[in-house]
Short mmCIF file of C-alpha atoms in Angstrom, two decimals:
data_model
loop_
_atom_site.label_atom_id
_atom_site.label_comp_id
_atom_site.label_asym_id
_atom_site.label_seq_id
_atom_site.Cartn_x
_atom_site.Cartn_y
_atom_site.Cartn_z
CA UNK A 1 93.74 100.86 132.46
CA UNK A 2 90.73 103.12 132.19
CA UNK A 3 88.22 102.48 134.00
CA UNK A 4 84.73 104.87 133.23
CA UNK A 5 85.22 106.57 136.47
CA UNK A 6 88.54 108.14 135.31
CA UNK A 7 87.41 109.54 132.55
CA UNK A 8 88.18 113.66 132.45
CA UNK A 9 84.41 114.99 132.12
CA UNK A 10 83.82 118.15 129.04
CA UNK A 11 80.48 119.09 128.77
CA UNK A 12 80.35 121.08 131.54
CA UNK A 13 82.35 123.26 129.07
CA UNK A 14 80.36 122.63 126.35
CA UNK A 15 78.68 125.62 124.25
CA UNK A 16 75.31 124.73 122.61
CA UNK A 17 74.20 126.34 119.99
CA UNK A 18 69.30 126.21 119.55
CA UNK A 19 69.60 125.62 116.08
CA UNK A 20 72.38 122.99 116.23
CA UNK A 21 70.18 121.08 118.61
CA UNK A 22 67.95 118.60 118.08
CA UNK A 23 64.16 119.55 119.63
CA UNK A 24 64.26 116.32 121.23
CA UNK A 25 67.96 117.04 122.70
CA UNK A 26 68.79 119.77 125.94
CA UNK A 27 71.76 121.00 126.17
CA UNK A 28 71.75 119.84 129.86
CA UNK A 29 71.01 116.24 129.28
CA UNK A 30 74.93 116.54 126.69
CA UNK A 31 76.69 112.81 128.41
CA UNK A 32 80.31 113.38 129.42
CA UNK A 33 82.87 113.53 126.81
CA UNK A 34 85.36 111.01 128.10
CA UNK A 35 89.17 111.88 127.29
CA UNK A 36 92.41 109.97 127.46
CA UNK A 37 95.86 110.76 125.90
CA UNK A 38 97.12 107.25 126.90
CA UNK A 39 99.64 105.76 124.21
CA UNK A 40 98.98 101.76 124.62
CA UNK A 41 95.93 99.46 123.86
CA UNK A 42 93.05 99.40 126.49
CA UNK A 43 91.31 96.53 127.70
CA UNK A 44 87.65 95.65 125.32
CA UNK A 45 84.71 97.90 126.94
CA UNK A 46 82.00 94.92 127.75
CA UNK A 47 78.35 95.86 127.33
CA UNK A 48 76.66 95.09 130.40
CA UNK A 49 73.04 95.89 129.22
CA UNK A 50 71.55 94.63 126.16
CA UNK A 51 72.52 91.99 123.66
CA UNK A 52 76.17 90.31 124.21
CA UNK A 53 79.13 90.30 121.75
CA UNK A 54 82.65 89.99 121.82
CA UNK A 55 84.11 93.78 121.95
CA UNK A 56 87.12 95.10 119.61
CA UNK A 57 90.26 96.00 121.51
CA UNK A 58 92.17 99.07 119.35
CA UNK A 59 95.87 99.22 118.71
CA UNK A 60 97.24 101.65 120.57
CA UNK A 61 93.93 102.65 121.31
CA UNK A 62 90.44 103.01 123.30
CA UNK A 63 86.17 102.23 122.56
CA UNK A 64 83.94 105.52 124.06
CA UNK A 65 81.84 104.78 126.70
CA UNK A 66 78.24 105.50 126.30
CA UNK A 67 74.97 106.32 128.07
CA UNK A 68 71.59 104.94 127.64
CA UNK A 69 69.01 107.46 127.69
CA UNK A 70 65.60 105.49 127.35
CA UNK A 71 66.17 103.79 124.18
CA UNK A 72 68.75 106.08 122.69
CA UNK A 73 72.91 104.77 122.93
CA UNK A 74 74.53 108.14 123.71
CA UNK A 75 78.21 108.88 123.02
CA UNK A 76 79.80 112.53 122.96
CA UNK A 77 82.69 113.36 120.15
CA UNK A 78 84.77 116.74 120.66
CA UNK A 79 87.00 117.51 117.69
CA UNK A 80 90.22 119.25 119.52
CA UNK A 81 94.22 119.78 118.95
CA UNK A 82 95.84 116.58 120.45
CA UNK A 83 99.24 115.83 120.96
CA UNK A 84 99.96 111.99 119.90
CA UNK A 85 102.88 110.23 120.42
CA UNK A 86 104.07 108.83 117.66
CA UNK A 87 106.85 106.46 118.97
CA UNK A 88 109.15 107.03 121.92
CA UNK A 89 111.02 110.19 120.94
CA UNK A 90 109.10 111.74 118.96
CA UNK A 91 105.25 113.22 119.48
CA UNK A 92 102.88 115.64 116.76
CA UNK A 93 100.96 118.37 116.76
CA UNK A 94 97.37 116.83 115.55
CA UNK A 95 93.82 116.89 115.69
CA UNK A 96 91.83 114.39 117.20
CA UNK A 97 89.00 113.26 119.45
CA UNK A 98 88.53 113.29 122.88
CA UNK A 99 92.30 114.25 123.55
CA UNK A 100 93.45 110.96 120.78
CA UNK A 101 94.32 110.57 117.13
CA UNK A 102 92.30 108.15 115.88
CA UNK A 103 89.42 108.84 118.42
CA UNK A 104 88.07 106.17 120.37
CA UNK A 105 86.36 103.59 118.38
CA UNK A 106 82.62 103.58 118.46
CA UNK A 107 81.07 100.13 119.03
CA UNK A 108 77.62 99.30 119.32
CA UNK A 109 74.82 96.62 117.89
CA UNK A 110 72.78 96.22 114.95
CA UNK A 111 69.61 97.50 115.75
CA UNK A 112 70.24 100.33 118.24
CA UNK A 113 69.76 104.28 117.84
CA UNK A 114 72.31 105.99 118.39
CA UNK A 115 72.58 109.62 119.64
CA UNK A 116 76.29 111.43 119.04
CA UNK A 117 77.02 114.31 120.18
CA UNK A 118 79.82 116.12 118.91
CA UNK A 119 81.07 119.05 119.63
CA UNK A 120 83.37 121.53 117.66
CA UNK A 121 87.00 122.54 120.17
CA UNK A 122 88.97 123.29 116.21
CA UNK A 123 89.70 126.65 115.07
CA UNK A 124 87.56 126.09 111.89
CA UNK A 125 84.14 124.20 111.09
CA UNK A 126 83.79 120.82 111.08
CA UNK A 127 81.75 117.97 110.25
CA UNK A 128 81.72 114.36 110.88
CA UNK A 129 80.59 111.51 107.92
CA UNK A 130 79.96 107.76 109.58
CA UNK A 131 81.75 106.30 107.33
CA UNK A 132 79.90 102.80 105.41
CA UNK A 133 77.29 103.28 107.91
CA UNK A 134 73.53 103.51 105.92
CA UNK A 135 70.99 105.93 107.45
CA UNK A 136 68.85 109.45 106.55
CA UNK A 137 70.35 111.63 104.17
CA UNK A 138 70.68 114.23 106.54
CA UNK A 139 73.30 112.35 108.95
CA UNK A 140 75.56 112.05 106.60
CA UNK A 141 77.72 114.30 107.80
CA UNK A 142 78.73 116.26 104.48
CA UNK A 143 79.18 119.88 105.48
CA UNK A 144 77.11 122.47 103.08
CA UNK A 145 74.81 118.58 101.06
CA UNK A 146 73.89 117.25 103.53
CA UNK A 147 73.86 119.94 107.16
CA UNK A 148 75.48 123.53 108.19
CA UNK A 149 78.95 123.03 109.45
CA UNK A 150 80.11 122.50 113.33
CA UNK A 151 80.54 126.46 114.05
CA UNK A 152 83.83 126.28 116.57
CA UNK A 153 82.13 125.91 119.73
CA UNK A 154 79.34 124.09 118.95
CA UNK A 155 77.20 121.47 118.99
CA UNK A 156 75.77 119.24 116.29
CA UNK A 157 74.08 115.48 117.01
CA UNK A 158 73.78 113.07 115.15
CA UNK A 159 70.66 110.22 115.42
CA UNK A 160 70.31 107.08 113.47
CA UNK A 161 68.96 103.46 113.39
CA UNK A 162 72.11 100.53 113.16
CA UNK A 163 70.42 98.50 110.28
CA UNK A 164 73.51 96.54 109.45
CA UNK A 165 76.15 94.64 111.53
CA UNK A 166 79.88 95.64 109.77
CA UNK A 167 83.21 97.59 110.66
CA UNK A 168 83.12 101.21 109.45
CA UNK A 169 84.63 104.77 110.28
CA UNK A 170 84.48 108.46 111.07
CA UNK A 171 86.22 111.39 109.51
CA UNK A 172 84.97 115.39 108.32
CA UNK A 173 84.22 116.21 105.13
CA UNK A 174 85.17 119.59 106.26
CA UNK A 175 88.00 120.92 104.67
CA UNK A 176 89.36 117.23 104.54
CA UNK A 177 92.93 118.23 102.89
CA UNK A 178 93.50 119.69 106.08
CA UNK A 179 91.15 118.00 108.41
CA UNK A 180 92.49 114.53 107.60
CA UNK A 181 95.60 115.26 107.36
CA UNK A 182 95.78 116.25 110.75
CA UNK A 183 94.82 113.38 112.13
CA UNK A 184 90.87 113.17 112.38
CA UNK A 185 89.27 109.44 112.07
CA UNK A 186 88.21 107.08 113.93
CA UNK A 187 87.16 103.37 114.07
CA UNK A 188 82.99 102.98 114.06
CA UNK A 189 82.12 99.19 114.82
CA UNK A 190 78.59 97.54 114.45
CA UNK A 191 77.93 94.60 116.06
CA UNK A 192 75.45 91.29 115.19
CA UNK A 193 72.49 91.24 117.23
CA UNK A 194 72.91 87.35 117.44
CA UNK A 195 75.43 86.95 119.77
CA UNK A 196 76.77 83.45 118.30
CA UNK A 197 77.00 84.93 114.48
CA UNK A 198 80.40 85.04 113.40
CA UNK A 199 81.77 85.11 116.93
CA UNK A 200 85.25 85.33 117.66
CA UNK A 201 87.94 84.48 120.34
CA UNK A 202 89.33 88.06 120.10
CA UNK A 203 88.64 91.63 117.74
CA UNK A 204 91.78 93.42 117.40
CA UNK A 205 91.08 96.93 114.49
CA UNK A 206 93.26 99.57 113.43
CA UNK A 207 93.62 102.66 111.00
CA UNK A 208 96.11 103.17 108.68
CA UNK A 209 97.03 106.67 108.28
CA UNK A 210 100.76 108.48 105.97
CA UNK A 211 101.64 111.62 107.51
CA UNK A 212 105.07 114.06 106.08
CA UNK A 213 107.38 115.63 109.02
CA UNK A 214 110.12 117.76 108.54
CA UNK A 215 112.47 116.65 110.00
CA UNK A 216 112.79 118.21 113.77
CA UNK A 217 109.05 119.82 113.10
CA UNK A 218 105.42 118.87 115.68
CA UNK A 219 103.12 119.80 112.84
CA UNK A 220 103.04 118.12 109.55
CA UNK A 221 102.86 119.41 106.03
CA UNK A 222 99.04 119.56 105.23
CA UNK A 223 99.88 120.32 101.47
CA UNK A 224 101.14 116.95 100.83
CA UNK A 225 99.89 114.67 98.24
CA UNK A 226 102.30 111.96 97.27
CA UNK A 227 104.77 111.86 99.51
CA UNK A 228 104.90 111.14 102.97
CA UNK A 229 106.72 109.58 105.41
CA UNK A 230 104.97 108.08 108.26
CA UNK A 231 103.19 105.64 107.61
CA UNK A 232 100.87 104.98 111.34
CA UNK A 233 98.76 102.14 112.33
CA UNK A 234 96.21 104.13 114.26
CA UNK A 235 98.46 107.61 114.52
CA UNK A 236 101.88 105.00 115.23
CA UNK A 237 104.57 103.38 114.14
CA UNK A 238 107.07 100.76 115.20
CA UNK A 239 108.09 100.04 118.18
CA UNK A 240 105.52 102.00 118.73
CA UNK A 241 103.05 99.62 117.51
CA UNK A 242 100.54 97.22 119.79
CA UNK A 243 101.38 93.64 119.76
CA UNK A 244 98.57 91.70 118.74
CA UNK A 245 98.84 88.41 121.58
CA UNK A 246 97.05 85.46 120.95
CA UNK A 247 95.89 83.53 122.84
CA UNK A 248 96.90 79.42 121.37
CA UNK A 249 93.72 77.92 119.71
CA UNK A 250 92.23 81.38 119.58
CA UNK A 251 89.60 81.89 116.59
CA UNK A 252 90.80 85.88 115.68
CA UNK A 253 89.11 88.64 113.78
CA UNK A 254 91.66 91.85 112.67
CA UNK A 255 90.16 94.86 110.92
CA UNK A 256 91.25 97.36 109.19
CA UNK A 257 90.70 100.27 108.16
CA UNK A 258 92.50 102.58 105.43
CA UNK A 259 92.30 106.67 105.36
CA UNK A 260 95.86 106.89 103.91
CA UNK A 261 96.49 108.35 100.57
CA UNK A 262 97.51 104.90 99.15
CA UNK A 263 96.00 101.45 99.04
CA UNK A 264 98.43 98.22 100.90
CA UNK A 265 99.46 95.10 100.92
CA UNK A 266 98.60 94.31 104.84
CA UNK A 267 101.10 90.62 105.13
CA UNK A 268 100.83 88.31 108.41
CA UNK A 269 103.81 85.66 108.50
CA UNK A 270 103.21 81.89 109.60
CA UNK A 271 99.41 81.45 108.77
CA UNK A 272 96.69 81.61 105.93
CA UNK A 273 93.68 83.21 106.86
CA UNK A 274 90.02 84.26 105.20
CA UNK A 275 88.86 87.03 103.70
CA UNK A 276 85.45 87.82 105.83
CA UNK A 277 84.44 90.96 105.62
CA UNK A 278 84.36 94.46 104.02
CA UNK A 279 83.54 97.72 104.48
CA UNK A 280 80.04 96.92 103.03
CA UNK A 281 78.98 94.12 105.08
CA UNK A 282 80.37 90.24 106.18
CA UNK A 283 81.78 87.62 103.18
CA UNK A 284 79.67 84.66 102.74
CA UNK A 285 81.02 81.68 103.94
CA UNK A 286 81.04 80.22 100.12
CA UNK A 287 82.83 82.98 99.31
CA UNK A 288 85.67 83.41 101.04
CA UNK A 289 89.39 83.55 100.11
CA UNK A 290 92.32 82.08 101.17
CA UNK A 291 95.49 84.56 101.10
CA UNK A 292 98.34 85.41 103.18
CA UNK A 293 99.03 89.08 102.08
CA UNK A 294 95.44 91.57 101.76
CA UNK A 295 95.63 94.68 100.04
CA UNK A 296 93.71 97.20 101.43
CA UNK A 297 92.24 100.35 99.70
CA UNK A 298 92.14 103.52 99.89
CA UNK A 299 88.71 104.41 102.21
CA UNK A 300 88.13 100.52 102.52
CA UNK A 301 88.30 98.31 105.19
CA UNK A 302 89.29 94.09 105.22
CA UNK A 303 89.13 91.95 107.93
CA UNK A 304 90.69 88.68 108.16
CA UNK A 305 90.14 85.63 111.08
CA UNK A 306 92.27 83.02 111.41
CA UNK A 307 92.53 79.96 113.91
CA UNK A 308 95.78 80.77 116.08
CA UNK A 309 97.61 77.71 115.80
CA UNK A 310 100.97 78.70 115.31
CA UNK A 311 103.30 79.26 118.78
CA UNK A 312 105.20 82.23 117.91
CA UNK A 313 106.37 85.53 117.00
CA UNK A 314 105.12 86.85 113.32
CA UNK A 315 105.82 90.07 111.88
CA UNK A 316 102.39 91.59 110.42
CA UNK A 317 102.97 94.07 108.36
CA UNK A 318 102.62 96.60 105.10
CA UNK A 319 104.19 94.86 102.36
CA UNK A 320 105.71 98.41 100.99
CA UNK A 321 108.89 98.12 101.74
CA UNK A 322 109.17 101.92 102.06
CA UNK A 323 106.11 101.76 104.45
CA UNK A 324 108.48 99.74 107.18
CA UNK A 325 110.81 102.96 106.88
CA UNK A 326 110.33 105.75 108.88
CA UNK A 327 111.40 109.66 107.73
CA UNK A 328 112.49 107.73 104.72
CA UNK A 329 114.50 110.46 102.47
CA UNK A 330 113.16 110.14 98.85
CA UNK A 331 116.42 111.92 97.66
CA UNK A 332 118.85 109.65 99.18
CA UNK A 333 121.42 108.87 96.48
CA UNK A 334 122.63 104.91 96.21
CA UNK A 335 126.22 104.21 96.35
CA UNK A 336 126.22 100.51 96.51
CA UNK A 337 129.66 99.42 94.99
CA UNK A 338 131.32 102.41 95.17
CA UNK A 339 134.60 103.11 97.64
CA UNK A 340 133.77 106.66 99.79
CA UNK A 341 136.72 105.65 102.11
CA UNK A 342 139.25 107.80 101.43
CA UNK A 343 136.33 110.64 100.28
CA UNK A 344 134.84 110.19 103.55
CA UNK A 345 138.07 110.86 105.60
CA UNK A 346 138.31 114.15 103.47
CA UNK A 347 135.22 114.84 104.39
CA UNK A 348 134.99 113.90 107.97
CA UNK A 349 138.11 116.11 108.18
CA UNK A 350 135.09 119.75 107.54
CA UNK A 351 132.45 117.74 108.72
CA UNK A 352 133.05 115.28 111.48
CA UNK A 353 129.63 114.19 112.15
CA UNK A 354 129.56 113.60 108.07
CA UNK A 355 128.57 109.36 108.32
CA UNK A 356 129.18 107.02 104.96
CA UNK A 357 125.74 106.28 103.61
CA UNK A 358 124.70 104.34 101.00
CA UNK A 359 127.90 101.63 99.96
CA UNK A 360 126.40 97.90 101.06
CA UNK A 361 122.71 98.89 101.38
CA UNK A 362 121.18 101.14 103.91
CA UNK A 363 120.87 98.81 106.59
CA UNK A 364 120.83 101.56 109.50
CA UNK A 365 119.47 99.65 112.50
CA UNK A 366 122.49 99.70 114.97
CA UNK A 367 123.63 103.26 113.26
CA UNK A 368 123.44 106.12 115.84
CA UNK A 369 124.15 109.13 115.01
CA UNK A 370 122.56 113.23 114.99
CA UNK A 371 119.59 114.31 114.37
CA UNK A 372 117.54 117.07 115.18
CA UNK A 373 114.83 116.79 117.75
CA UNK A 374 111.31 114.62 117.54
CA UNK A 375 112.65 112.74 114.55
CA UNK A 376 112.59 109.42 114.23
CA UNK A 377 115.40 106.80 112.97
CA UNK A 378 113.92 105.40 109.57
CA UNK A 379 114.76 101.66 111.13
CA UNK A 380 114.59 100.91 114.77
CA UNK A 381 113.51 98.47 117.59
CA UNK A 382 115.15 96.00 119.00
CA UNK A 383 114.48 92.11 118.67
CA UNK A 384 115.19 88.90 120.71
CA UNK A 385 118.79 88.56 118.03
CA UNK A 386 119.42 91.75 117.22
CA UNK A 387 118.28 95.01 116.04
CA UNK A 388 114.57 95.13 114.17
CA UNK A 389 115.69 96.90 111.33
CA UNK A 390 111.97 97.99 110.65
CA UNK A 391 109.99 101.74 110.75
CA UNK A 392 106.52 102.59 110.24
CA UNK A 393 103.97 99.44 109.99
CA UNK A 394 105.65 96.94 110.91
CA UNK A 395 104.19 95.07 114.66
CA UNK A 396 103.96 91.24 115.90
CA UNK A 397 101.23 88.41 115.50
CA UNK A 398 102.40 86.30 119.44
CA UNK A 399 100.61 83.44 119.32
CA UNK A 400 101.31 81.72 123.52
CA UNK A 401 99.96 79.26 125.07
CA UNK A 402 97.95 79.23 128.32
CA UNK A 403 97.32 82.79 128.21
CA UNK A 404 93.88 84.02 130.07
CA UNK A 405 90.96 84.53 127.59
CA UNK A 406 90.90 88.11 128.18
CA UNK A 407 94.87 88.70 128.17
CA UNK A 408 96.45 91.17 125.86
CA UNK A 409 99.44 91.83 128.19
CA UNK A 410 103.13 91.67 126.12
CA UNK A 411 104.40 88.36 126.73
CA UNK A 412 108.03 89.42 125.94
CA UNK A 413 110.01 87.23 123.42
CA UNK A 414 108.35 83.81 121.88
CA UNK A 415 111.06 80.59 123.01
CA UNK A 416 111.74 78.77 120.21
CA UNK A 417 111.76 74.60 120.87
CA UNK A 418 115.27 73.23 120.70
CA UNK A 419 117.12 73.05 116.97
CA UNK A 420 114.15 75.51 115.94
CA UNK A 421 116.24 78.38 114.95
CA UNK A 422 118.43 78.87 111.55
CA UNK A 423 121.70 78.49 112.75
CA UNK A 424 125.22 78.96 111.55
CA UNK A 425 127.24 76.35 109.54
CA UNK A 426 130.52 76.31 110.66
CA UNK A 427 132.88 75.14 108.05
CA UNK A 428 132.87 76.10 104.66
CA UNK A 429 129.25 75.39 102.70
CA UNK A 430 129.20 72.61 100.18
CA UNK A 431 129.10 73.36 96.44
CA UNK A 432 126.63 72.57 94.20
CA UNK A 433 126.16 70.82 91.20
CA UNK A 434 126.31 72.91 88.01
CA UNK A 435 122.86 73.29 86.37
CA UNK A 436 121.98 70.53 83.61
CA UNK A 437 125.55 68.22 84.06
CA UNK A 438 126.88 65.73 85.17
CA UNK A 439 130.33 66.82 86.52
CA UNK A 440 130.03 67.17 90.40
CA UNK A 441 132.14 70.01 92.07
CA UNK A 442 134.68 68.62 95.14
CA UNK A 443 133.62 67.72 98.23
CA UNK A 444 129.54 66.77 96.75
CA UNK A 445 128.43 63.69 96.62
CA UNK A 446 126.93 61.63 93.90
CA UNK A 447 123.42 59.51 94.38
CA UNK A 448 124.07 56.68 96.31
CA UNK A 449 126.74 57.95 98.50
CA UNK A 450 126.48 58.79 102.14
CA UNK A 451 126.00 62.66 102.15
CA UNK A 452 127.84 64.62 105.51
CA UNK A 453 125.44 65.89 107.97
CA UNK A 454 126.11 69.46 108.59
CA UNK A 455 125.44 69.99 112.42
CA UNK A 456 125.32 73.21 114.24
CA UNK A 457 127.52 74.62 116.48
CA UNK A 458 128.68 73.42 119.56
CA UNK A 459 126.40 75.03 122.28
CA UNK A 460 123.42 75.99 120.22
CA UNK A 461 119.45 75.21 121.63
CA UNK A 462 117.18 77.61 120.27
CA UNK A 463 116.36 78.76 123.42
CA UNK A 464 116.63 83.03 123.76
#
């Protein structure tokens, strides 16, 4: 947990250009720039003044503290190089804000007047665009069109009033192919002025992004347009993505932003949810629709709400199969059905570490073989029953009874009630009758005959 006092101020080192600072603001009044390098989700930052709201929690992230200066709510973002652990075993040299990629989530309230200081510590110029936020044209952050670029070592100030609640993003509109490919982005949440409007018990947010890493490298290839091999939620992949821990009975909102280069069909197991919010605003209750999978287009936000009434460990993931893998190789050959035993033995005489792959599929969860440093396996992570053959955009929606209202700690794996886990059948499986025929296979019972009960293996309890 990180308290406000534990944040490290950086304002003393800030260089300010006179032309870049509003005449209403002096360099000496710049607020501190909090920073953190933590990879775990920080507790929600509850408001201490002004309208009440249920704050969001950011997967593997945090909310940027602010200060009040008269009737202005002031924030300070620093664009800078950062090191981000994508998952245990892999770190990346990226660009981000305030020590992380993506940057911290900004939270404010409809009607707030916000003043956001942006300091550039990158080796090139930048800007910030407030994606989806309604504001004056000169605050929109498009370099060369609505403002001069923020040169290295300079600070600009953005000032605007928040006129509409919703879920938005921030990212550069300067050398975008490089800067966004390097991880520069963050979430911007504007809460309703009315604390009772669409109130939920738990509110999660994350941004989807993609990278292309050569094996063993630390810097993504910024020129890649299509063939990405690392698909992330808040610049993390499974098993590094935080679980969504939920108390049974909670009303839960999940806000999903997409700044990757493709759409993502996000699927939640075990539940039907309602789509309640886009980056354009709230979906009226009469227009909400039920889903189990919601497609999130590029440059968009989708949010859904669900009543957590079914305890368990429910998978939550992108349904594009190659997006739940890490460092997927595009040129891997398929050898399903091909007998490579003799060939593999000959190759191992020359290359002892050679491993036959693809003869029965691509199950790699339990494999161990040499890889370059700082490279993740395609599938990794362990579950309560076996290896989880997942990577990339995958985590677990954990619903539990008895959690405290603000408790987001991992409760461990779900304890299944007795008799509620799929089990292996002992003995031969019964045969099935032919489709459309009248013959029955041996061992099958005809209508009116008593069926033999299938019993689980002795000692099965369903608890693990």
